Short mmCIF file of C-alpha atoms in Angstrom, two decimals:
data_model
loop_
_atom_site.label_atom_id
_atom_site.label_comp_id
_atom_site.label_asym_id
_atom_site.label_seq_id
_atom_site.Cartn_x
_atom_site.Cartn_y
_atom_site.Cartn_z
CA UNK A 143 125.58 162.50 -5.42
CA UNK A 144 129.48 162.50 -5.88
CA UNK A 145 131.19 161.37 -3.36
CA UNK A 146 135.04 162.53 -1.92
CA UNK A 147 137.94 161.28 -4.12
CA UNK A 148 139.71 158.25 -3.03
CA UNK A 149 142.24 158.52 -0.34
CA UNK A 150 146.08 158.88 -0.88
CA UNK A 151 147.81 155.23 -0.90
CA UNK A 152 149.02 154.43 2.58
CA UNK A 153 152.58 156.11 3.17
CA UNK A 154 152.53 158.01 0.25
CA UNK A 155 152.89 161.07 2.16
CA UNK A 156 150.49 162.94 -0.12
CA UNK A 157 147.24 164.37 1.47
CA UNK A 158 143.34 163.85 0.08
CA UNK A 159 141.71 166.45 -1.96
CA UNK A 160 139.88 168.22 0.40
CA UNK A 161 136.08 169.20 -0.30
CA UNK A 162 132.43 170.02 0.59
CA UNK A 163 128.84 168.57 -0.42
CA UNK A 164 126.82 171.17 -2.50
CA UNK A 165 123.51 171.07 -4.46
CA UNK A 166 123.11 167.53 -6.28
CA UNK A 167 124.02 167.02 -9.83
CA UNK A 168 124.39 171.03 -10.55
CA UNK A 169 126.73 171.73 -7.55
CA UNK A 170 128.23 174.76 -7.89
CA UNK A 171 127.59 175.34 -11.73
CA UNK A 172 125.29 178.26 -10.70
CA UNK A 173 127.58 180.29 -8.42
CA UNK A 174 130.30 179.75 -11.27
CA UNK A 175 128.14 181.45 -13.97
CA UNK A 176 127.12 184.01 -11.21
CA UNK A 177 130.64 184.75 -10.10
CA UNK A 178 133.68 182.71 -10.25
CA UNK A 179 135.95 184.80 -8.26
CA UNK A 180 133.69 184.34 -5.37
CA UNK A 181 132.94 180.94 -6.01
CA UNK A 182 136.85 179.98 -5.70
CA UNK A 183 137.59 182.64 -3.11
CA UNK A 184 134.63 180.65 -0.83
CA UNK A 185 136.50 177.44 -1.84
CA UNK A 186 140.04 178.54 -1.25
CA UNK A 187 139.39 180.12 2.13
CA UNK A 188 137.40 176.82 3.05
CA UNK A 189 139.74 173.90 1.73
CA UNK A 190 142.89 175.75 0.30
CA UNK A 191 144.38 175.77 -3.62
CA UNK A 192 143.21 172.37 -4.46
CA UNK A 193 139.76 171.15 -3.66
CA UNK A 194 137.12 168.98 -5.13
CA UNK A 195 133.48 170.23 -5.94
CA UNK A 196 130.54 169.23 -8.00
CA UNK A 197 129.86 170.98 -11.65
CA UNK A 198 127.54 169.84 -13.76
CA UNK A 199 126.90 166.35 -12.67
CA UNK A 200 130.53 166.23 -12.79
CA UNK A 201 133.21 165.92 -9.64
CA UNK A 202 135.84 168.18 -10.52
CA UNK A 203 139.36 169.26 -9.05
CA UNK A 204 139.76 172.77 -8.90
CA UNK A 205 143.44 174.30 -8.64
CA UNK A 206 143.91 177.71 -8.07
CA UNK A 207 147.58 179.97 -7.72
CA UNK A 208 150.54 179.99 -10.03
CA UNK A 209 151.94 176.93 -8.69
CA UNK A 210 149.29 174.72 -9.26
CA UNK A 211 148.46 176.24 -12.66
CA UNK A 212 152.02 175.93 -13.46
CA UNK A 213 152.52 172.14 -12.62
CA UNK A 214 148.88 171.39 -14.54
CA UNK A 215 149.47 173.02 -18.01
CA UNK A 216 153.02 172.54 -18.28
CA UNK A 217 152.22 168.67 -17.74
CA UNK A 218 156.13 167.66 -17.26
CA UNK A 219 155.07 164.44 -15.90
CA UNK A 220 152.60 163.66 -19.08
CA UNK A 221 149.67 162.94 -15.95
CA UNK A 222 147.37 165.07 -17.43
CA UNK A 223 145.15 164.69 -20.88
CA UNK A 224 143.01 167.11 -22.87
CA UNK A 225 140.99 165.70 -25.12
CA UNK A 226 139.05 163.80 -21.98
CA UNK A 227 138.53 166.68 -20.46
CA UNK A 228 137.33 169.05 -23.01
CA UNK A 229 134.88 166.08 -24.81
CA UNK A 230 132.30 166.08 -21.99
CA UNK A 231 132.19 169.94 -22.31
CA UNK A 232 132.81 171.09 -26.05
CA UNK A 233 133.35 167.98 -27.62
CA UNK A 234 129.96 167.73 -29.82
CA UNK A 235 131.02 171.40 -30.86
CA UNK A 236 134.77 171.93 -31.16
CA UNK A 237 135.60 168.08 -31.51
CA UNK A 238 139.06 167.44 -34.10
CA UNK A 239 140.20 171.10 -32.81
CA UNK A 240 143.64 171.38 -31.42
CA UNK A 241 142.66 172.03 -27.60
CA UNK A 242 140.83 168.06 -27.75
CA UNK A 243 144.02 166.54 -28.82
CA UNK A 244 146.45 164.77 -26.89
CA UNK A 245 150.23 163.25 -27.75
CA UNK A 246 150.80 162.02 -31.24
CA UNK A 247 147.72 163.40 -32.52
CA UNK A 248 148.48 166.97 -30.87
CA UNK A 249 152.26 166.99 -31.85
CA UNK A 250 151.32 165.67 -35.53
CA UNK A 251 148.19 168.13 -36.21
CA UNK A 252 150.22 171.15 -34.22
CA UNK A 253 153.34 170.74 -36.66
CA UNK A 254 150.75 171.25 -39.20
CA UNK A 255 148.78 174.05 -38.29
CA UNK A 256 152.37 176.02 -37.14
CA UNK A 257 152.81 176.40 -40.78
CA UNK A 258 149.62 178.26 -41.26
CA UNK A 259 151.03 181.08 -38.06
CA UNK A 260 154.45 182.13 -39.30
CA UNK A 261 155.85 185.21 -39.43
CA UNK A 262 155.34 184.92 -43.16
CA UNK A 263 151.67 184.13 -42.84
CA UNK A 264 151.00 186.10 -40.14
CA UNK A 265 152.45 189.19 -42.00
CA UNK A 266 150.00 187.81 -45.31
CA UNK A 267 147.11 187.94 -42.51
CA UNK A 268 147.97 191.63 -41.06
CA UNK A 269 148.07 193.28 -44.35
CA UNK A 270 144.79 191.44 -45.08
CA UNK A 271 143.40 192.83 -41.91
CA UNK A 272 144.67 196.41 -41.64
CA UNK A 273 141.83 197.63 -44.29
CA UNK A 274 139.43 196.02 -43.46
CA UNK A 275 139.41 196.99 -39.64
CA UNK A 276 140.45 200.62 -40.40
CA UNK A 277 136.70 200.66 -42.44
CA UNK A 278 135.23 198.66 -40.15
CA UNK A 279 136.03 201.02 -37.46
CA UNK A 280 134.95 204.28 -39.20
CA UNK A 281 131.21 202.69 -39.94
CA UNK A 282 130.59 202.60 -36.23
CA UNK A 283 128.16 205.23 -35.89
CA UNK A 284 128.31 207.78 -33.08
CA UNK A 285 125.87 207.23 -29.97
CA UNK A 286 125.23 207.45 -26.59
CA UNK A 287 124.43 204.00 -26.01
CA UNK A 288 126.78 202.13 -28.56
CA UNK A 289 126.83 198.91 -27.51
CA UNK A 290 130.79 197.73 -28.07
CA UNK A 291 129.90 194.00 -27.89
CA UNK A 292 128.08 193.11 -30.72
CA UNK A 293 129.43 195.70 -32.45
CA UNK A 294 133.03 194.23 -32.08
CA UNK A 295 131.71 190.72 -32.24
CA UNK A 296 130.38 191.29 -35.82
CA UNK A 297 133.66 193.09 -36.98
CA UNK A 298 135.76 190.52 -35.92
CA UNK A 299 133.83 187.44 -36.95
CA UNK A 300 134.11 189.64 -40.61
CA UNK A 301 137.48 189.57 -40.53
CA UNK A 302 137.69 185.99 -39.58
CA UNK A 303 135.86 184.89 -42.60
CA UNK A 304 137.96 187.32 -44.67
CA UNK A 305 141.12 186.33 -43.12
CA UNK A 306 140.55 183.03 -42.76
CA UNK A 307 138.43 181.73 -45.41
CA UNK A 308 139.25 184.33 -47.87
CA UNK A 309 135.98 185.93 -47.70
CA UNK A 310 132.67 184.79 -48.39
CA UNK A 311 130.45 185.30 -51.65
CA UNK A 312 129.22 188.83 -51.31
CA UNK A 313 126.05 187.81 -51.92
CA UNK A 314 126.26 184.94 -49.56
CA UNK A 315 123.54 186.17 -46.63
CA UNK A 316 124.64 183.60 -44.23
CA UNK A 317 126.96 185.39 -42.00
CA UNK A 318 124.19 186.57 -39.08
CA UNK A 319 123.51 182.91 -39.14
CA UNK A 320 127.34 181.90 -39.09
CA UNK A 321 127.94 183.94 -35.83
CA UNK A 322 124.47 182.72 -34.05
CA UNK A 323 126.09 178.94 -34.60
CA UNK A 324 129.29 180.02 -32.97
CA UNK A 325 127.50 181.63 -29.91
CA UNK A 326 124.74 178.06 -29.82
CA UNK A 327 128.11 176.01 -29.89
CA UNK A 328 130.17 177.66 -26.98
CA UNK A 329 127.03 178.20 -24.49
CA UNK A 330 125.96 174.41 -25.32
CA UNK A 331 129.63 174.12 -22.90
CA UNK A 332 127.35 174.32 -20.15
CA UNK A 333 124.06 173.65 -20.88
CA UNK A 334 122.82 171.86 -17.87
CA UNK A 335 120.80 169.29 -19.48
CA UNK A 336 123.42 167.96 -21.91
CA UNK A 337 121.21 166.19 -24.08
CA UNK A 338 119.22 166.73 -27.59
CA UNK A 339 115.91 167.41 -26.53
CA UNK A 340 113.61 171.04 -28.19
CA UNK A 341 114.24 173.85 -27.08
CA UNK A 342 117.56 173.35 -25.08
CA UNK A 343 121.06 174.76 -25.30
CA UNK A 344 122.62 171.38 -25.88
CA UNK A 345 120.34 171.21 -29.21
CA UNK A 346 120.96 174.52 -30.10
CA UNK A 347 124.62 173.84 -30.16
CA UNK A 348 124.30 170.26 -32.26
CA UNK A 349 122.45 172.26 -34.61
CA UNK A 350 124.75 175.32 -34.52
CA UNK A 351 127.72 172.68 -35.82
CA UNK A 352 125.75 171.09 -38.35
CA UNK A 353 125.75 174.54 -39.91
CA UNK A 354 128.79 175.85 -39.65
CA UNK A 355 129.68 171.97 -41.14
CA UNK A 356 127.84 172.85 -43.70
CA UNK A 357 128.44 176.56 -44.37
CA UNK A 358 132.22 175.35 -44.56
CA UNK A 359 131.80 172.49 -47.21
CA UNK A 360 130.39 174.54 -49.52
CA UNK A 361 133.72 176.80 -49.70
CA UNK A 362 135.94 174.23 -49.42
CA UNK A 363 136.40 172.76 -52.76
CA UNK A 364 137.42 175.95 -53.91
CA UNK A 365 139.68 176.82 -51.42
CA UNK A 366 141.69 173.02 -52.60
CA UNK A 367 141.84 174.27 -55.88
CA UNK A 368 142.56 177.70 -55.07
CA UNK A 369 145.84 179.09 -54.19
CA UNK A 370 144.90 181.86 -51.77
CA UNK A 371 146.36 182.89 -49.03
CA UNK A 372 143.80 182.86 -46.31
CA UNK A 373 144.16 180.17 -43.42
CA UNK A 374 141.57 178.22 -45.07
CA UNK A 375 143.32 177.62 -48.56
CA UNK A 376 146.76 177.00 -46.86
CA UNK A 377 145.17 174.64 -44.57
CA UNK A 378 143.92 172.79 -47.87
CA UNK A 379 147.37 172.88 -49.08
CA UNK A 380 149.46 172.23 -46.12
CA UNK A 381 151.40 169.11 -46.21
CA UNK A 382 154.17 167.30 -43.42
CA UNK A 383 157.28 165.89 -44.86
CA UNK A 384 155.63 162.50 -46.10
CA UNK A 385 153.56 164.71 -48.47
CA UNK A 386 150.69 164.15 -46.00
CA UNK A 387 147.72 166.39 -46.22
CA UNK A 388 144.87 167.35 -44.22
CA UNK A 389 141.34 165.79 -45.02
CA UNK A 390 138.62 167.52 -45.89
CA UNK A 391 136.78 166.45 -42.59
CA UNK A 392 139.96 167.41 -40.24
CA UNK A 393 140.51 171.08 -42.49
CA UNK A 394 136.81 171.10 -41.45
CA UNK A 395 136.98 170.36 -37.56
CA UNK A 396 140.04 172.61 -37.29
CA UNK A 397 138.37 175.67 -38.87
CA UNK A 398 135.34 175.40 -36.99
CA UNK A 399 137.38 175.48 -33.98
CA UNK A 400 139.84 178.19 -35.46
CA UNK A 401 136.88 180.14 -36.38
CA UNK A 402 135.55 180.30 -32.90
CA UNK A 403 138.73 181.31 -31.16
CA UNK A 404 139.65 183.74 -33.83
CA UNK A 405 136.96 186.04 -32.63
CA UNK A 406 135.30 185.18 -29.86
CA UNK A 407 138.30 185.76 -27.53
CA UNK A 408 139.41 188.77 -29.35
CA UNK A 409 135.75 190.23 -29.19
CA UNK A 410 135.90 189.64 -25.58
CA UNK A 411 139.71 191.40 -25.14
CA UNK A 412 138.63 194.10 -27.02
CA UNK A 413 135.35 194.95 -25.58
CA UNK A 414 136.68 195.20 -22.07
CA UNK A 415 139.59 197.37 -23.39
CA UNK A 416 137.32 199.64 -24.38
CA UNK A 417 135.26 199.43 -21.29
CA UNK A 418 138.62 200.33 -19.14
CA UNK A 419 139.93 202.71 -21.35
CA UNK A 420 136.65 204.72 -21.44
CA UNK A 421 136.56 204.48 -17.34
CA UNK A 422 140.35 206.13 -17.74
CA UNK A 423 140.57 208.50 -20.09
CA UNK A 424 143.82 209.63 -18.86
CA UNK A 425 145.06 206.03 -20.28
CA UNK A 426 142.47 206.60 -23.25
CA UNK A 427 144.42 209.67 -24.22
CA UNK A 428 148.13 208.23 -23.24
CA UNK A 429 147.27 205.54 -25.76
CA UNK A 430 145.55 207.88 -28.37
CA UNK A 431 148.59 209.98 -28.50
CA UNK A 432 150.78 207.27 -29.26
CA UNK A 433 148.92 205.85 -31.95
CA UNK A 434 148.28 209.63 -33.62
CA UNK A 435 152.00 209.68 -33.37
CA UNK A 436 152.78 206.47 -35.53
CA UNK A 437 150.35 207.09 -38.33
CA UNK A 438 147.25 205.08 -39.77
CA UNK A 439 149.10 201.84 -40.87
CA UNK A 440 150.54 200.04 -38.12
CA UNK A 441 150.99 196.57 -40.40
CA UNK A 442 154.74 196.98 -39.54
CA UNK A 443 155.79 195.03 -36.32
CA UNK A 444 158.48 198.07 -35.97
CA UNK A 445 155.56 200.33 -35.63
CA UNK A 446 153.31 198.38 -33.58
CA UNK A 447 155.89 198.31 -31.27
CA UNK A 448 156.06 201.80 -30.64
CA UNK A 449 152.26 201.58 -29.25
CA UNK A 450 154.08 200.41 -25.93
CA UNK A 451 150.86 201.70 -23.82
CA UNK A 452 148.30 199.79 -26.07
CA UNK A 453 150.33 196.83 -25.34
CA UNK A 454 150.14 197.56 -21.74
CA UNK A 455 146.51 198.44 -21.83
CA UNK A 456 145.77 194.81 -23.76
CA UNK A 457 147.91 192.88 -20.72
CA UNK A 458 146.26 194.34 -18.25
CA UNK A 459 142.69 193.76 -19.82
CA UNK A 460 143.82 190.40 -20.37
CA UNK A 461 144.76 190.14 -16.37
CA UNK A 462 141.50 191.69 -15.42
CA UNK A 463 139.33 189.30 -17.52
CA UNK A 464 140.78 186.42 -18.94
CA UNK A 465 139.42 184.92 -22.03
CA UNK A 466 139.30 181.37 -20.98
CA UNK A 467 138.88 182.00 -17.16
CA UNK A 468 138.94 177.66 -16.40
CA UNK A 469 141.22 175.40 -18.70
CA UNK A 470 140.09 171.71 -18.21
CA UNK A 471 142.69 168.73 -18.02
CA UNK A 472 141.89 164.93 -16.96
CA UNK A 473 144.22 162.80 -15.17
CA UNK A 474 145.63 160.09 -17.31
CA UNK A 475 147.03 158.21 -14.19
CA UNK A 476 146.94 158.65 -10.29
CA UNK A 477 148.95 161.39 -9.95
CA UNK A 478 149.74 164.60 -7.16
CA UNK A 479 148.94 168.26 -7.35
CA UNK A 480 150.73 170.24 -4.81
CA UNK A 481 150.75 167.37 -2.16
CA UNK A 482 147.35 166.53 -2.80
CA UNK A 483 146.42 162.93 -4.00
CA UNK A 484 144.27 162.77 -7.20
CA UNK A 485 143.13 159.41 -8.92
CA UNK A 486 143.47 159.13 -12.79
CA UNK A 487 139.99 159.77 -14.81
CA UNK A 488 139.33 162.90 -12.52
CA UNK A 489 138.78 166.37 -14.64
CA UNK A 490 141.06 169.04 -13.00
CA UNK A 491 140.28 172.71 -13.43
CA UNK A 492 143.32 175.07 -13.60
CA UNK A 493 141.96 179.07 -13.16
CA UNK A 494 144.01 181.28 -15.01
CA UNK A 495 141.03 183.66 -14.04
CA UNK A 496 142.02 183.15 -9.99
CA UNK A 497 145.46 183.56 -10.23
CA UNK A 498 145.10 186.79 -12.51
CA UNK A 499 143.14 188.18 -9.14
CA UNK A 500 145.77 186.53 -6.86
CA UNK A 501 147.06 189.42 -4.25
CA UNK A 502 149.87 187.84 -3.85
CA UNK A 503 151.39 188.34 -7.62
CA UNK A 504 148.74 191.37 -8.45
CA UNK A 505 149.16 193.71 -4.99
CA UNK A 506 145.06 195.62 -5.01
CA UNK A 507 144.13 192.73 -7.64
CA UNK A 508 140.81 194.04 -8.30
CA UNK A 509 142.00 198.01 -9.22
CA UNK A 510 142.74 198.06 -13.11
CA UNK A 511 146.57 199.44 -13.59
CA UNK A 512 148.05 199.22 -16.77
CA UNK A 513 151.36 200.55 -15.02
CA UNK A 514 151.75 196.60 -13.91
CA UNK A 515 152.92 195.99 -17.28
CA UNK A 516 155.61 198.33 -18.01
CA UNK A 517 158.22 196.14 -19.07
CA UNK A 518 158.83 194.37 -15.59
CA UNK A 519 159.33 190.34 -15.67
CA UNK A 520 156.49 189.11 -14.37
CA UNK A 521 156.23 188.05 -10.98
CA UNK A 522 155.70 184.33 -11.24
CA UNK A 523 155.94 182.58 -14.89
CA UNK A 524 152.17 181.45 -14.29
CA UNK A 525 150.80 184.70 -12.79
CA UNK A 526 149.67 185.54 -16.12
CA UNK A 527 148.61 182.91 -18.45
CA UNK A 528 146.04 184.25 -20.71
CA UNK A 529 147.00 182.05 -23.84
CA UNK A 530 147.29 178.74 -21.58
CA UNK A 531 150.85 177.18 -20.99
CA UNK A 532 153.21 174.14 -22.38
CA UNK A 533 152.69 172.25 -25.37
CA UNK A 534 148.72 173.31 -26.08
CA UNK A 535 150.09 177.22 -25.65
CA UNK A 536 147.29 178.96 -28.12
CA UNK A 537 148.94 178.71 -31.52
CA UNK A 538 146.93 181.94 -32.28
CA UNK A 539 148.08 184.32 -29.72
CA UNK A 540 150.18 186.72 -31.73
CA UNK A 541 147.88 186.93 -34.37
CA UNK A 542 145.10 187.93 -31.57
CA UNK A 543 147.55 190.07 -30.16
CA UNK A 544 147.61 191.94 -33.48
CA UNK A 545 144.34 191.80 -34.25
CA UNK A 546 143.99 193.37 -31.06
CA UNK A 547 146.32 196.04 -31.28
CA UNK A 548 144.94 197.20 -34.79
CA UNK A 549 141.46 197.39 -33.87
CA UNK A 550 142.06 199.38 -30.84
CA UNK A 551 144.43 201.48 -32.53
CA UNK A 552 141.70 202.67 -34.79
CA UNK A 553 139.31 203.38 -32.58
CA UNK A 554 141.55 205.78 -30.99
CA UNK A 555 142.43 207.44 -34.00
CA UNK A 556 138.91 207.91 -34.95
CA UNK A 557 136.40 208.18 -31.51
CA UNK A 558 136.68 209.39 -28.12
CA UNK A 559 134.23 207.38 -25.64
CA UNK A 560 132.99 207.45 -21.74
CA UNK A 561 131.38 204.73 -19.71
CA UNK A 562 128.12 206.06 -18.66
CA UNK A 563 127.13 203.27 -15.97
CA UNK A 564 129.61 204.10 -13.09
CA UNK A 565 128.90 200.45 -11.47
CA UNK A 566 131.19 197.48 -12.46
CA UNK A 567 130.24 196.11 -15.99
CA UNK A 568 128.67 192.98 -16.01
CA UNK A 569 129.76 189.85 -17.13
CA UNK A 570 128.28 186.48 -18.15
CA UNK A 571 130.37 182.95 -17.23
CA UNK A 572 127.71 180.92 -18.47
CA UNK A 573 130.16 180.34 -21.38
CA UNK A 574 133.05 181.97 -22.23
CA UNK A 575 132.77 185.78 -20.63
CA UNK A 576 130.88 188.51 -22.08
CA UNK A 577 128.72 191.48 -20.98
CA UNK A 578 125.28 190.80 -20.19
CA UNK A 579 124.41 194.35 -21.57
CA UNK A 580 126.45 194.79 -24.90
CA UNK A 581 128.41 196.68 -22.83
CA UNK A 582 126.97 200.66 -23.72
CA UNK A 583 129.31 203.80 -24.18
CA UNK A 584 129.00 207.09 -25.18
CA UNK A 585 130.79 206.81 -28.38
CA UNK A 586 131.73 210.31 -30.08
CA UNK A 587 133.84 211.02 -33.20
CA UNK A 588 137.22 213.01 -32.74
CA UNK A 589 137.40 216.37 -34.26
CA UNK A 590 139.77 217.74 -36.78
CA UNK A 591 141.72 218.97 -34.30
CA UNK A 592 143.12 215.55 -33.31
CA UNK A 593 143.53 215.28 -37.22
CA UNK A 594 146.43 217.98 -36.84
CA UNK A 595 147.94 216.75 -33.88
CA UNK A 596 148.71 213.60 -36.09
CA UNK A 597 152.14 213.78 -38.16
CA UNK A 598 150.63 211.52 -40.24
CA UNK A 599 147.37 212.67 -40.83
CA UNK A 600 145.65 215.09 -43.42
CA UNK A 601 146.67 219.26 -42.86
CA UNK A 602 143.80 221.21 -41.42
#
């Protein structure tokens, strides 16, 4: 049983973390997974924005509001570390990615990778993209129980391989097993018995890596001799200004990770776009007109731009249901969070996720309002943090961003969809969020009368 954290030194003037016994060794990893909006409501009305409670085994300081958020991921006073934090959870899995790196490592391996996400690159990676989502999109197949998920999981795990890696041998049948090792490696995250025995999510994850390890070496030869353009070849060739390059085994470890975020967190964005849009189809149509307006290619950041209520719709998704609802520090040194003493080698939990619901940036949190984002500075630097803050900001954002943008921007060129199930979709925390039921819509193709309400699109 874990025990209260130490006390504040005498005269220090800070106060203890507050906190509450719970269930041994799980504590309150099952009311997380269940709900963690309820979880940390319970806590904050019971101790306030920083408490301590069990997860996992593991004692854990939860922070929760803009301030605290703020002062944890911006790390001015260099108290707080990553790579101890994320190892416990993700480390067998994700370990040599960017988000388990701390100081020289981080600032060496970032410089790096920021060559691979320049304008430049990222314009190599949109034009890459556009085709392939715009024929993605069109295969979907009209139903009334399309399930957007895995639908939007396998599309954009596609164009991760394309995008990043190239593409893939077509007669390479590997993929379904590719995106299975992805899914075994992020659930392994909390796999309550965190150890290699049959049958358990742990194992499932070790073996998930081995393969994607595996599935990886076998491309990357070529990719070193290559001179492509996908993030996998210019990872091969990327060198700092010693002439140092990449190994194979770090080029490895950072595409395994890159892989993961490229499409799990867009799947995730996208699919509960969808699910809002198709719940308010007066913003379904707002957005649809736009993008019939600007025409099918939207590779252009000029054009893009113009889809000012996609954007808004994306934000707002993004606030209702963040990717990465908990973002996981450790204390390098005894150190303060708002007033509150905490000892170094304690993990600390910032909640983008909380302060996303927090009525006192986000007035009727819970009601889904696009409107919110209509050009308005935000209300607090930290009331929306979707892509993390300071120096381990996601490197990937704008290229998510895009990816976004373009997928949804097909969609609405080519379907119209409802929500069937009236009640509240919902959605699993056992890992990173998704819907428990593939999310279902009533998907229906658009008629050739949208076609002639599009400037750009065929005559009738």
């Amino acid at each position: 049983m874990a025990h209260a954290l130490a006390a504040p030194p005498v005269d220090s003037g800070l106060r203890p973390v507050p906190g509450g016994r719970s269930i041994p060794w799980i504590g309150e990893t099952l009311r997380y997974i269940r709900d963690p909006l309820a979880l940390w409501n319970a806590q904050c009305e019971a101790y306030g924005p920083v408490s301590w409670s069990v997860m996992a085994g593991r004692r854990v300081v939860t922070v929760l509001g803009a301030d605290g958020c703020e002062q944890v991921l911006t790390n001015r006073d260099k108290a707080f570390g990553n790579k101890d934090a994320w190892r416990p959870l993700i480390g067998p899995f994700f370990d040599g990615g960017l988000m388990l790196m701390d100081a020289g490592e981080h600032r060496t391996n970032r410089r790096l990778l920021q060559q691979a996400f320049t304008k430049e690159r990222l314009a190599d990676y949109t034009a890459t993209m556009h085709p392939l989502i715009a024929c993605g999109v069109r295969e979907w197949q009209p139903s009334t129980d399309f399930r957007v998920y895995p639908a939007t999981k396998n599309l954009t795990l596609g164009l991760a391989t394309e995008v990043f890696m190239g593409g893939v041998d077509p007669d390479d049948d590997r993929l379904p097993r590719v995106n299975a090792a992805f899914v075994d490696c992020v659930q392994a995250a909390t796999a309550l018995v965190r150890a290699n025995v049959p049958g358990g999510r742990w194992r499932r994850g070790l073996r998930g890596r081995r393969y994607l390890e595996s599935f990886l070496r076998d491309y990357l030869p070529r990719r070193r001799a290559g001179s492509g353009t996908d993030l996998f070849s210019v990872l091969a060739r990327l060198e700092d200004e010693h002439g140092t390059r990449f190994s194979d085994d770090a080029i490895v470890d950072h595409m395994v990770f890159l892989l993961m975020a490229a499409h799990d967190t867009s799947t995730i964005t996208v699919s509960t776009m969808v699910d809002q849009l198709g719940r308010h189809p007066e913003w379904q149509e707002r957005c649809r007109q736009q993008s019939l307006a600007v025409g099918d290619d939207v590779t252009d950041p000029e054009v893009r731009a113009q889809l000012t209520d996609l954007a808004a719709v994306m934000k707002e998704s993004l606030r209702i249901l963040a990717p990465l609802p908990t973002m996981v520090r450790w204390t390098l040194r005894d150190t303060d969070i708002q007033g509150h003493f905490v000892p170094a080698d304690t993990m600390v939990a910032a909640t983008p996720h909380w302060t996303h619901h927090d009525a006192t940036w986000w007035p009727d949190p819970e009601r889904w309002d696009p409107s919110r984002f209509d050009g308005r500075p935000l209300p607090h630097k930290y009331a929306w943090q979707p892509f993390g803050g300071g120096v381990h900001t996601c490197l990937g954002q704008f290229f998510s961003q895009i990816e976004i943008v373009m997928v949804l921007h097909h969609l609405l060129r080519t379907f119209t969809w409802t929500v069937p199930n009236p009640s509240a979709t919902p959605i699993d925390f056992t890992s990173l969020p998704y819907p428990r039921d593939g999310q279902p819509i009533d998907l229906r193709r658009l008629g050739r009368f949208s076609d002639r309400a599009d400037p750009g699109g065929p005559s009738a």
